[in-house]
């Protein structure tokens, strides 16, 4: 059921400060962008938490692989997660 | 003489490779606390225990298969050169991520030394690493260092020489899941058939993995072998079908799983592994605060520029009096004649008039060192990203922009931090609008002369105007330049670090040296040339016989009227002499262009000389007005010479017009197009003229 899938699909942009999540996949056709994120540790199974947001709510900083990674929400929407 | 052993320092951006490079070789390459400060390969030869070593600082990379342009230089180096030894630098506090690159380096089969850098930061939080176990797992010696405090450098040098002399150890092998391993073996077989008996198994395994990973450079190298590439594609398609994931991601996940497992074995963490970075959290709660963050950024910049002006004023006065003493002495002792004139009104006026700004420049670079060394600059680009996005710019563009406050040349080079080609070109074209330290003297002089009470704030306003002009340009250029410029904001925020006193002092010393070199070089020559241009030709055909008229007046009995007309007559003669000099003729020919802005031909002359280097503008004024013995100093003379609204227009124009020669050259080199360098000149001239026009009209209304 397509509509159900839409509801369940969570991305990094949906992550709230008190939540713990795990990366599921990067959904992007842009191979360069994908590889860039991958080499920074955005790989399936990697745990991730939201650290803080910029004054206007975008970009946001995530803690991943022990370091702080700044990402725009438009990019975070391409990264599928599931909550732990 | 044998050629030196090539030792490449390889690590993630901001892992501290350049700091170690400086510590190893005694070099003074620029370092700062944000990713990608180093954009070019640097190398230096040293000798340790009788072995000649060529230490190579490779710009930071996250992966050797990277396709991102900002990692190009580093990746190309590793693919094209074969260093004898790789020193793999790991940020001890970021091991989870930085071991990814290590897993790739292991597979290259090159000899390695592993460095745990900034080990003091994890020790503070009670984390320790079993280096012996790590060494055997990675198949390389492990050295702990702290590059900034030069700890572990001797041990590292010993480890480098030991490794060079030791025979290659048993290769370490990363194991992937069975499907991946089968694909790797099949591609290896294919490679062995293509290159019979030429390839060691370790090398063919590396090639096979790179092909499956989709490494551009390796695929290009094998482009002659269509069947091989087809076989690779088939393997990737099969794997994707089976695992619902692309091969590159599967390999990456396996690499991270390896490092995760390894760290579980070798790392002992305290209950709170982030304890050592508590200060960073506290500072970020303040500096990245949702309501305080942006006002604080603005406040920090205001304090920086205000202090640059006000604190600089004191030592500036000392230098001024020093120059005055020398001028007085020269005036009293030198015999009358052209040489004396040249020395006092040319050299001393020009050089002395510019050197007084040395304290301001040094203070400015002190703040720049603090901003970039602590890690605040990376935060500033994070804070500004959303806002800059509205102007079609990327938050990281802030880094080259702030660098531009020092000098536009490194600013243009720093645009390499921007991935997207078009976004980078736009950043390159707006970088020259940033108010560089060469222009600072102009604004300190003008602000002091015309807005004495609020001079510091006016200087700050000029910096803000330069940012505003850059933003406005970005919007326009985004419409004009074809293509789309969506660039991702993917940036690592480093922990706050305290720059060492040595590095800050070195930064200031460097800027002082650079400024003095300019003053004794281009400004000295410029002042002499300008003096000649305004003194010659000597045989001027005056509109009336001034000398006779003056002589006649002198004979009349003394009266206030006589003094008055004598003064007018002399001033008119001096004015006419200047106007008919070479300098005057050229400037008067060009000046109609600037007439609508209210600039006199003297202002035009200053603008023309500024094309070479912006520092010369003040020197030109100093030389032109050196003749004028009536007034106290340059600021007073200027205040008498132009209305406030013209002064504002002049400040705006000099802020924005044409990059200096060095900046034009670097734009040509970095954009690989002299067309864009030419465009930058034409565009900035038109832009400067238009904004100065608006400023002078608005100024007429209010000032």
XYZ file of C-alpha atoms in Angstrom:
787
model
C 0.000 0.000 0.000
C 1.684 3.110 -1.274
C -0.031 5.538 1.099
C 1.004 3.551 4.175
C 4.591 3.527 3.051
C 4.549 7.290 2.762
C 3.488 7.650 6.350
C 6.120 5.257 7.671
C 8.992 6.654 5.663
C 11.067 8.754 8.062
C 14.022 10.876 7.046
C 16.794 12.599 8.947
C 14.892 15.868 8.528
C 12.102 14.427 10.717
C 14.435 13.528 13.574
C 13.619 15.285 16.851
C 16.171 16.256 19.536
C 15.197 13.488 21.971
C 15.225 10.658 19.446
C 17.833 8.051 18.547
C 17.855 6.726 15.028
C 19.741 4.558 12.601
C 20.522 5.305 8.965
C 18.588 3.100 6.527
C 19.739 4.407 3.173
C 20.560 7.475 1.135
C 17.966 8.014 -1.547
C 19.717 10.132 -4.088
C 20.518 9.785 -7.747
C 23.462 12.109 -7.297
C 26.370 9.648 -7.052
C 28.899 12.309 -6.003
C 26.685 13.555 -3.176
C 25.940 10.016 -2.089
C 29.587 9.017 -2.000
C 30.450 12.145 -0.088
C 27.940 11.351 2.633
C 28.945 7.695 2.643
C 32.598 8.496 3.260
C 31.531 10.678 6.212
C 29.852 7.693 7.811
C 26.283 8.011 6.553
C 25.988 4.258 5.926
C 23.181 1.782 6.672
C 23.078 0.922 10.354
C 25.012 3.965 11.599
C 23.442 5.479 14.735
C 22.581 9.168 14.543
C 21.155 11.841 16.862
C 20.179 15.450 16.301
C 22.562 17.809 18.034
C 21.152 21.274 17.311
C 19.579 23.530 14.696
C 20.725 26.818 13.220
C 18.767 29.956 14.215
C 16.312 29.587 11.347
C 15.875 25.839 11.862
C 18.071 25.007 8.916
C 20.758 23.640 8.548
C 20.987 21.252 11.488
C 23.906 19.505 13.164
C 23.839 15.750 13.700
C 26.137 13.615 15.782
C 27.256 10.657 13.745
C 30.346 8.450 14.016
C 31.555 10.564 16.930
C 31.669 13.808 15.003
C 29.396 16.735 14.225
C 28.002 16.933 10.740
C 26.084 19.959 9.438
C 23.408 19.208 6.829
C 20.662 21.235 5.202
C 17.131 19.936 5.709
C 16.725 19.598 1.943
C 19.645 17.171 1.974
C 18.586 15.424 5.165
C 15.272 14.593 3.464
C 17.207 12.256 1.160
C 18.456 10.186 4.067
C 16.011 7.560 5.264
C 16.166 6.547 8.928
C 14.353 4.345 11.393
C 13.915 5.163 15.051
C 15.426 3.006 17.754
C 73.236 11.390 -4.469
C 70.160 9.179 -4.081
C 66.733 10.682 -4.514
C 64.818 11.282 -1.291
C 62.243 8.854 0.076
C 58.760 10.206 -0.604
C 56.637 10.303 2.564
C 53.018 11.427 2.034
C 50.973 12.792 4.946
C 47.411 11.635 4.307
C 44.371 12.210 6.483
C 40.847 13.559 6.691
C 40.360 17.303 6.333
C 41.162 19.023 9.660
C 43.006 15.953 11.007
C 46.051 18.164 11.472
C 48.253 17.037 8.571
C 49.595 20.531 7.932
C 50.333 21.153 11.605
C 52.348 17.908 11.627
C 53.966 18.883 8.321
C 55.104 22.163 9.882
C 56.328 20.374 13.004
C 58.242 17.774 10.967
C 59.856 20.110 8.480
C 59.958 23.498 10.181
C 57.728 24.919 7.454
C 55.154 27.602 8.238
C 52.204 26.565 6.082
C 48.863 28.121 7.019
C 46.777 26.130 9.502
C 43.342 26.761 10.975
C 40.565 24.907 12.735
C 38.144 24.141 9.916
C 38.195 21.499 7.190
C 40.133 22.048 3.944
C 42.531 24.825 4.831
C 45.184 23.130 2.691
C 44.214 23.069 -0.965
C 47.535 22.385 -2.638
C 50.253 19.765 -2.360
C 53.244 21.098 -0.446
C 56.526 19.282 0.019
C 59.802 19.808 1.841
C 62.985 17.816 2.123
C 64.510 16.870 5.460
C 67.169 14.460 6.634
C 66.644 12.177 9.616
C 69.258 9.656 10.810
C 71.079 10.127 7.530
C 68.053 9.318 5.374
C 66.834 11.996 2.959
C 63.054 12.313 3.232
C 60.671 14.333 1.091
C 57.656 15.061 3.284
C 54.528 15.751 1.215
C 51.467 17.451 2.725
C 48.475 16.054 0.822
C 45.214 18.078 1.086
C 42.721 16.267 3.311
C 40.408 13.604 1.892
C 37.632 11.476 3.349
C 37.983 8.742 0.714
C 40.499 7.923 -2.009
C 37.658 7.280 -4.438
C 36.181 10.702 -3.928
C 34.667 12.475 -6.897
C 34.181 15.747 -5.046
C 36.260 18.488 -6.674
C 37.549 19.743 -3.328
C 39.178 16.341 -2.723
C 40.501 16.130 -6.282
C 44.039 17.284 -5.535
C 44.493 14.777 -2.714
C 42.953 11.827 -4.592
C 44.870 12.553 -7.798
C 48.084 12.608 -5.846
C 47.491 9.169 -4.339
C 46.453 7.669 -7.672
C 49.185 9.170 -9.809
C 52.225 9.323 -7.554
C 53.551 6.361 -5.711
C 54.810 7.572 -2.363
C 57.245 5.186 -0.675
C 55.452 5.589 2.598
C 52.084 6.894 3.710
C 51.764 8.573 7.073
C 48.080 8.143 7.790
C 47.021 10.880 10.198
C 43.982 10.120 12.331
C 42.194 12.629 14.534
C 42.154 10.597 17.759
C 38.790 12.093 18.713
C 37.218 11.155 15.352
C 38.466 7.591 14.951
C 35.064 6.097 14.070
C 35.010 8.123 10.915
C 38.656 8.500 10.016
C 39.441 4.770 9.982
C 37.316 4.586 6.798
C 40.142 6.165 4.822
C 42.594 3.863 6.621
C 40.762 0.772 5.336
C 41.214 2.083 1.807
C 44.877 2.879 2.383
C 45.453 -0.644 3.717
C 44.263 -2.054 0.406
C 46.683 0.051 -1.643
C 49.428 -2.219 -0.248
C 51.705 0.787 0.356
C 53.855 0.932 3.475
C 52.160 2.924 6.195
C 52.742 4.586 9.527
C 49.585 5.387 11.494
C 49.482 8.560 13.565
C 47.000 9.188 16.351
C 46.998 12.964 16.360
C 45.512 15.280 18.998
C 45.662 12.403 21.418
C 45.595 14.857 24.335
C 41.969 15.676 23.543
C 40.750 12.111 24.133
C 42.995 11.592 27.141
C 41.220 14.472 28.817
C 37.943 12.599 28.561
C 39.491 9.436 29.964
C 39.631 7.522 26.695
C 42.662 5.422 25.893
C 43.759 3.445 22.870
C 45.703 0.194 22.956
C 48.229 1.243 20.329
C 49.956 -2.144 20.234
C 46.742 -3.938 19.363
C 45.807 -1.213 16.865
C 49.219 -1.554 15.206
C 48.897 -5.282 14.666
C 45.322 -4.941 13.382
C 46.282 -2.229 10.902
C 49.617 -3.771 9.968
C 51.553 -0.587 10.617
C 53.380 1.082 13.484
C 51.219 3.489 15.484
C 52.595 6.749 16.891
C 50.746 9.082 19.238
C 51.283 12.787 18.577
C 50.016 16.207 19.388
C 51.095 18.275 16.410
C 50.193 21.629 17.885
C 52.401 21.086 20.949
C 55.041 19.268 18.899
C 54.677 16.117 21.013
C 55.635 12.780 19.502
C 57.428 14.344 16.528
C 60.786 12.688 17.237
C 59.040 9.319 17.677
C 57.201 9.843 14.392
C 60.431 10.617 12.534
C 62.007 7.463 13.985
C 58.978 5.400 12.976
C 59.142 6.810 9.434
C 62.818 5.915 9.016
C 62.330 2.479 10.665
C 59.481 1.693 8.266
C 61.443 2.851 5.241
C 64.310 0.541 6.182
C 62.219 -2.442 7.260
C 61.018 -5.000 4.704
C 57.314 -4.888 3.851
C 55.270 -6.732 6.484
C 52.525 -9.257 5.907
C 49.596 -7.528 4.191
C 46.449 -6.938 6.213
C 43.255 -7.998 4.533
C 39.757 -6.672 5.058
C 37.092 -9.340 4.660
C 33.798 -8.491 3.043
C 30.632 -10.562 3.034
C 30.633 -13.711 0.916
C 28.746 -12.262 -2.059
C 31.097 -9.304 -2.273
C 34.134 -11.569 -1.905
C 32.901 -13.765 -4.770
C 32.461 -10.727 -7.012
C 35.919 -9.483 -6.082
C 37.480 -12.853 -6.959
C 35.658 -13.015 -10.315
C 36.882 -9.527 -11.276
C 40.391 -10.432 -10.067
C 40.354 -13.478 -12.387
C 39.294 -11.249 -15.222
C 42.145 -8.844 -14.471
C 44.651 -11.706 -14.292
C 43.603 -12.857 -17.764
C 44.020 -9.307 -19.114
C 47.408 -8.766 -17.538
C 48.934 -12.267 -17.318
C 51.726 -12.662 -14.753
C 52.006 -8.896 -14.342
C 49.851 -8.418 -11.339
C 50.395 -9.322 -7.719
C 47.252 -10.711 -6.111
C 47.151 -7.843 -3.581
C 47.228 -5.324 -6.391
C 44.568 -7.053 -8.479
C 42.368 -7.312 -5.383
C 42.768 -3.568 -4.839
C 41.913 -2.884 -8.502
C 38.882 -5.174 -8.349
C 37.571 -3.453 -5.227
C 38.113 -0.005 -6.767
C 36.260 -1.067 -9.921
C 33.336 -2.394 -7.892
C 33.383 0.770 -5.769
C 33.014 2.757 -8.994
C 36.281 4.649 -8.589
C 36.351 7.054 -11.559
C 40.097 7.185 -11.879
C 40.555 3.406 -11.983
C 37.644 2.977 -14.409
C 39.194 5.595 -16.695
C 42.543 3.790 -16.546
C 40.855 0.532 -17.619
C 38.627 2.135 -20.246
C 40.345 0.126 -23.018
C 38.983 -3.096 -21.609
C 35.284 -2.928 -22.408
C 34.570 -6.587 -21.469
C 36.127 -6.037 -18.041
C 33.967 -2.994 -17.381
C 30.904 -4.894 -18.573
C 31.740 -7.698 -16.170
C 32.049 -5.155 -13.341
C 28.690 -3.657 -14.235
C 27.094 -7.096 -14.240
C 28.528 -7.901 -10.806
C 27.225 -4.581 -9.452
C 23.781 -5.171 -10.961
C 23.613 -8.678 -9.489
C 24.697 -7.465 -6.067
C 22.216 -4.590 -6.173
C 19.471 -7.003 -7.115
C 20.297 -9.376 -4.288
C 20.970 -6.852 -1.520
C 18.804 -3.929 -2.613
C 21.795 -1.649 -2.163
C 24.509 -0.325 -4.462
C 27.943 -1.908 -4.272
C 29.751 1.268 -3.232
C 27.479 1.595 -0.195
C 27.874 -2.096 0.671
C 31.649 -1.774 0.588
C 31.502 1.429 2.639
C 29.246 -0.184 5.230
C 31.674 -3.087 5.466
C 34.587 -0.696 5.998
C 32.763 1.112 8.771
C 31.804 -2.225 10.317
C 35.486 -3.229 10.321
C 36.542 -0.018 12.071
C 33.652 -0.286 14.505
C 34.724 -3.799 15.458
C 38.348 -2.760 15.715
C 37.574 0.195 17.977
C 35.548 -2.041 20.290
C 38.748 -4.022 20.812
C 41.335 -1.274 21.144
C 39.488 1.654 22.682
C 38.642 2.002 26.352
C 36.165 4.783 26.911
C 35.107 6.365 30.146
C 31.431 6.415 31.027
C 31.069 9.744 29.237
C 33.264 9.767 26.114
C 32.222 13.320 25.242
C 33.526 14.698 28.555
C 36.662 16.077 26.910
C 34.533 18.080 24.511
C 32.282 19.530 27.214
C 33.681 23.005 26.603
C 32.681 22.752 22.950
C 29.118 21.908 23.966
C 28.932 24.811 26.395
C 30.388 27.254 23.859
C 28.070 26.010 21.139
C 25.103 26.480 23.477
C 26.096 30.153 23.461
C 27.475 30.781 19.972
C 24.968 28.606 18.121
C 22.050 29.642 20.315
C 18.948 30.073 18.203
C 18.323 33.651 19.236
C 21.804 34.755 20.309
C 23.863 33.147 17.539
C 23.437 35.696 14.768
C 23.573 38.838 16.952
C 26.732 37.450 18.562
C 28.320 36.927 15.142
C 27.551 40.516 14.213
C 28.820 41.725 17.603
C 32.068 39.792 17.254
C 32.692 41.354 13.839
C 31.883 44.813 15.193
C 34.321 44.433 18.091
C 36.924 43.134 15.666
C 36.764 46.080 13.286
C 36.173 48.691 15.965
C 39.240 47.480 17.860
C 41.270 47.332 14.675
C 40.605 51.048 14.303
C 40.692 52.336 17.862
C 43.472 50.198 19.325
C 45.551 50.838 16.220
C 45.290 54.615 16.627
C 47.772 54.745 19.517
C 50.823 53.089 17.910
C 49.862 54.803 14.645
C 50.509 58.143 16.373
C 53.977 56.947 17.418
C 54.860 55.977 13.872
C 53.447 59.288 12.623
C 55.690 61.266 14.967
C 58.630 59.105 13.947
C 57.996 59.871 10.283
C 57.618 63.587 11.165
C 60.975 63.604 12.968
C 62.703 62.004 9.983
C 61.007 64.439 7.576
C 62.044 67.396 9.721
C 65.608 66.166 9.924
C 65.738 65.603 6.154
C 64.273 69.035 5.489
C 66.872 70.680 7.694
C 69.949 68.818 6.527
C 69.536 68.010 2.838
C 70.739 70.534 0.246
C 67.942 72.204 -1.748
C 67.137 70.594 -5.079
C 65.310 67.857 -6.872
C 66.734 65.005 -4.778
C 65.518 66.623 -1.582
C 62.120 67.210 -3.135
C 61.879 63.623 -4.305
C 62.899 62.275 -0.907
C 60.591 64.440 1.160
C 57.552 64.932 -1.050
C 57.804 61.600 -2.853
C 59.407 58.850 -0.815
C 58.798 60.066 2.741
C 55.270 61.267 2.008
C 54.214 58.070 0.218
C 56.004 55.466 2.304
C 55.524 57.360 5.568
C 51.882 57.979 4.783
C 51.243 54.262 4.348
C 53.478 52.651 6.977
C 51.436 54.367 9.709
C 48.695 51.784 9.110
C 50.920 48.883 10.106
C 49.412 48.580 13.633
C 45.869 48.369 12.214
C 46.903 45.566 9.867
C 48.602 43.584 12.626
C 45.542 43.886 14.897
C 43.236 42.799 12.077
C 45.291 39.670 11.462
C 45.307 38.895 15.181
C 41.507 38.679 15.055
C 41.587 36.663 11.844
C 43.924 34.144 13.489
C 41.575 33.832 16.468
C 38.455 33.431 14.280
C 39.904 30.724 12.075
C 42.062 29.023 14.696
C 39.387 28.452 17.332
C 36.829 26.832 15.032
C 34.395 29.751 15.227
C 34.587 30.415 11.489
C 33.102 26.984 10.738
C 30.235 27.874 13.126
C 29.738 31.224 11.421
C 29.236 29.521 8.072
C 26.721 27.168 9.703
C 24.832 30.125 11.223
C 24.807 32.054 7.960
C 23.982 29.232 5.558
C 20.229 29.778 5.566
C 20.567 33.510 5.095
C 23.176 33.182 2.369
C 21.062 30.579 0.659
C 18.583 33.375 -0.085
C 21.324 35.108 -2.046
C 22.160 31.949 -3.943
C 25.259 31.422 -1.849
C 26.454 28.564 0.233
C 27.224 28.970 3.955
C 30.787 27.797 3.431
C 31.295 30.773 1.090
C 31.625 32.737 4.324
C 35.084 31.229 4.882
C 36.684 32.646 1.705
C 34.757 35.873 2.306
C 36.188 36.356 5.794
C 39.627 35.342 4.487
C 39.121 38.175 1.986
C 39.233 40.675 4.859
C 42.911 39.829 5.062
C 43.755 39.585 1.395
C 41.684 38.705 -1.674
C 44.335 36.390 -3.117
C 44.008 33.638 -0.478
C 40.257 34.302 -0.521
C 40.035 33.303 -4.175
C 42.123 30.216 -3.427
C 39.935 29.337 -0.447
C 36.907 29.089 -2.744
C 38.149 25.561 -3.426
C 36.188 24.652 -0.320
C 33.049 25.001 -2.500
C 32.166 21.841 -4.400
C 29.860 23.076 -7.116
C 31.784 24.566 -10.040
C 29.346 27.353 -10.756
C 28.874 28.239 -7.093
C 32.639 28.378 -6.807
C 32.935 30.717 -9.801
C 30.384 33.071 -8.267
C 32.283 32.990 -4.969
C 35.464 33.794 -6.864
C 33.846 36.785 -8.580
C 32.450 38.240 -5.358
C 35.571 37.609 -3.265
C 37.345 40.764 -4.567
C 34.547 42.898 -3.083
C 35.649 41.882 0.374
C 37.352 44.738 2.126
C 40.957 43.544 2.178
C 43.636 44.937 4.463
C 45.124 46.883 1.533
C 41.973 48.995 1.431
C 41.825 49.395 5.202
C 44.228 52.415 5.196
C 41.923 54.264 2.771
C 38.949 53.885 5.067
C 40.855 54.610 8.241
C 42.130 57.801 6.598
C 38.734 58.850 5.242
C 36.725 57.819 8.299
C 39.166 59.722 10.513
C 39.021 62.787 8.285
C 35.284 62.998 7.672
C 33.653 61.114 10.557
C 36.133 61.593 13.402
C 33.554 60.958 16.140
C 32.280 57.638 14.796
C 35.317 56.582 12.778
C 35.427 53.018 14.161
C 31.784 52.443 13.323
C 32.284 53.870 9.836
C 35.149 51.414 9.276
C 32.856 48.602 10.480
C 30.165 49.911 8.113
C 32.586 49.643 5.207
C 33.111 45.974 6.043
C 29.371 45.434 6.197
C 29.015 47.307 2.892
C 31.555 44.972 1.334
C 29.543 41.954 2.508
C 26.344 43.579 1.259
C 27.870 44.335 -2.130
C 29.097 40.748 -2.381
C 25.597 39.416 -1.608
C 23.947 41.749 -4.094
C 26.449 40.685 -6.744
C 25.795 37.037 -5.982
C 22.107 37.544 -6.687
C 22.868 39.233 -10.015
C 25.549 36.753 -11.049
C 23.221 33.873 -10.210
C 20.837 35.202 -12.844
C 23.501 35.895 -15.452
C 25.779 32.866 -15.257
C 24.249 29.832 -16.934
C 23.795 26.498 -15.197
C 22.360 25.484 -11.868
C 24.202 25.858 -8.651
C 22.672 23.589 -6.039
C 25.517 22.783 -3.701
C 25.032 20.642 -0.658
C 25.913 21.995 2.765
C 27.869 19.091 4.138
C 30.259 20.368 6.720
C 31.980 18.986 9.717
C 32.112 21.171 12.783
C 35.427 20.741 14.581
C 35.627 21.060 18.371
C 36.743 24.452 19.650
C 40.490 24.583 20.015
C 42.766 27.181 21.510
C 45.264 28.314 18.872
C 48.796 28.342 20.258
C 50.360 31.688 21.020
C 53.068 30.785 18.522
C 50.625 30.302 15.646
C 48.779 33.560 16.402
C 52.004 35.500 16.693
C 53.272 33.912 13.518
C 50.108 34.968 11.700
C 50.576 38.571 12.892
C 54.300 38.572 12.134
C 53.607 37.233 8.650
C 51.078 39.967 7.927
C 53.425 42.640 9.261
C 56.239 41.338 7.095
C 53.981 41.237 4.050
C 52.828 44.801 4.644
C 56.339 46.143 5.176
C 57.476 44.315 2.035
C 54.697 46.033 0.086
C 55.524 49.431 1.557
C 59.208 49.080 0.709
C 58.374 47.572 -2.685
C 55.374 48.599 -4.705
C 54.602 51.665 -2.575
C 58.168 52.967 -2.592
C 58.400 52.562 -6.366
C 54.855 53.891 -6.798
C 55.576 56.998 -4.718
C 58.707 57.758 -6.730
C 56.890 57.248 -10.047
C 53.955 59.386 -8.939
C 56.298 62.126 -7.751
C 58.024 62.206 -11.154
C 54.718 62.127 -13.001
C 53.450 65.127 -11.099
C 56.754 67.084 -11.212
C 57.303 66.685 -14.950
C 57.367 68.113 -17.544
C 59.169 71.077 -16.014
C 58.662 73.537 -18.879
C 54.968 74.168 -18.437
C 53.300 76.840 -20.557
C 51.309 78.648 -17.868
C 48.165 80.560 -18.821
C 49.740 83.708 -17.371
C 53.206 84.748 -16.319
C 52.891 83.803 -12.639
C 56.533 84.406 -11.760
C 56.492 88.032 -12.992
C 53.130 88.707 -11.383
C 54.369 87.303 -8.062
C 57.591 89.317 -8.280
C 55.600 92.495 -8.939
C 53.318 91.841 -6.001
C 56.264 91.157 -3.686
C 57.591 94.690 -4.321
C 54.440 96.395 -3.110
C 54.210 97.558 0.505
C 52.960 94.985 3.019
C 49.203 94.826 3.552
C 46.606 92.120 4.234
C 45.368 92.502 0.656
C 48.844 91.843 -0.713
C 49.228 88.631 1.322
C 45.797 87.517 0.208
C 46.395 87.972 -3.520
C 49.923 86.570 -3.235
C 48.503 83.437 -1.659
C 45.855 83.080 -4.355
C 48.357 83.621 -7.112
C 50.768 80.994 -5.722
C 47.981 78.473 -5.178
C 46.684 78.995 -8.720
C 50.170 78.477 -10.092
C 50.688 75.268 -8.117
C 47.276 74.025 -9.199
C 48.031 74.734 -12.854
C 51.451 73.134 -12.594
C 49.884 69.919 -11.246
C 47.143 69.921 -13.842
C 49.664 70.230 -16.652
C 52.002 67.557 -15.259
C 51.946 64.086 -16.812
C 49.908 62.815 -13.898
C 47.451 65.673 -14.219
C 47.075 65.247 -17.970
C 46.329 61.526 -17.738
C 43.958 61.992 -14.810
C 42.171 64.901 -16.489
C 41.688 62.811 -19.630
C 40.028 60.064 -17.601
C 38.263 62.277 -15.087
C 35.078 62.923 -17.146
C 34.187 59.314 -16.318
C 34.233 60.180 -12.618
C 32.833 63.703 -12.879
C 29.249 62.553 -12.189
C 30.496 61.071 -8.916
C 32.017 64.417 -7.950
C 35.621 63.169 -8.026
C 38.341 65.687 -8.857
C 41.195 64.737 -11.133
C 43.317 64.154 -8.012
C 40.869 61.529 -6.822
C 40.985 60.083 -10.328
C 44.777 59.900 -10.134
C 44.525 58.031 -6.811
C 42.014 55.606 -8.333
C 44.213 54.969 -11.368
C 47.261 54.118 -9.268
C 45.120 51.810 -7.136
C 44.698 49.437 -10.058
C 48.188 48.129 -9.318
C 47.644 47.667 -5.579
C 45.092 49.327 -3.345
C 47.714 50.433 -0.812
C 49.027 52.902 -3.384
C 45.828 54.998 -3.212
C 46.761 56.564 0.126
C 50.380 56.976 -0.977
C 49.199 58.848 -4.083
C 47.145 61.287 -2.012
C 50.096 61.735 0.305
C 52.421 62.581 -2.589
C 49.950 64.840 -4.418
C 49.114 66.817 -1.287
C 52.689 66.828 0.056
C 53.176 70.099 -1.888
C 50.476 71.704 0.168
C 52.398 73.161 3.069
C 49.438 75.124 4.420
C 47.576 72.401 6.206
C 48.449 70.221 9.171
C 48.158 66.803 7.644
C 46.622 64.624 5.023
C 43.232 64.248 6.768
C 42.810 68.020 7.140
C 43.770 68.584 3.511
C 41.319 65.939 2.353
C 38.521 67.371 4.450
C 39.050 70.735 2.818
C 39.271 69.220 -0.659
C 35.976 67.354 -0.945
C 32.432 67.457 0.434
C 31.325 64.618 2.735
C 28.995 63.074 0.152
C 31.862 62.853 -2.345
C 34.033 61.283 0.313
C 31.377 58.609 0.888
C 31.112 57.992 -2.861
C 34.888 57.727 -3.062
C 34.981 55.212 -0.196
C 32.301 53.093 -1.877
C 34.074 53.277 -5.224
C 37.491 52.293 -3.880
C 35.864 49.523 -1.849
C 34.476 47.849 -4.933
C 36.372 48.811 -8.073
C 38.671 46.399 -9.945
C 40.621 43.732 -8.068
C 44.335 44.486 -7.755
C 46.751 42.881 -10.237
C 47.594 39.887 -8.018
C 43.912 39.128 -7.472
C 43.159 39.338 -11.201
C 46.001 36.902 -11.827
C 44.731 34.435 -9.222
C 41.155 34.601 -10.572
C 42.527 33.800 -14.017
C 44.465 30.860 -12.642
C 41.736 29.424 -10.409
C 38.889 29.805 -12.913
C 41.232 28.616 -15.687
C 39.855 31.431 -17.806
C 41.224 34.913 -18.472
C 37.761 35.742 -19.746
C 36.387 35.507 -16.204
C 39.324 37.502 -14.855
C 38.543 40.220 -17.422
C 34.856 39.995 -16.593
C 35.698 40.479 -12.929
C 37.468 43.766 -13.746
C 34.753 45.132 -16.047
C 31.917 44.014 -13.832
C 33.391 45.403 -10.614
C 34.125 48.759 -12.281
C 30.546 49.133 -13.474
C 29.182 47.924 -10.146
C 31.424 50.284 -8.163
C 30.496 53.241 -10.360
C 26.775 52.583 -10.037
C 26.852 52.168 -6.245
C 29.116 55.205 -5.779
C 26.655 57.210 -7.879
C 23.774 56.150 -5.662
C 25.842 56.904 -2.550
C 26.722 60.387 -3.728
C 23.107 61.223 -4.629
C 21.788 59.873 -1.340
C 24.652 61.607 0.472
C 23.724 64.935 -1.137
C 20.259 64.605 0.358
C 21.328 63.829 3.903
C 24.861 64.979 4.572
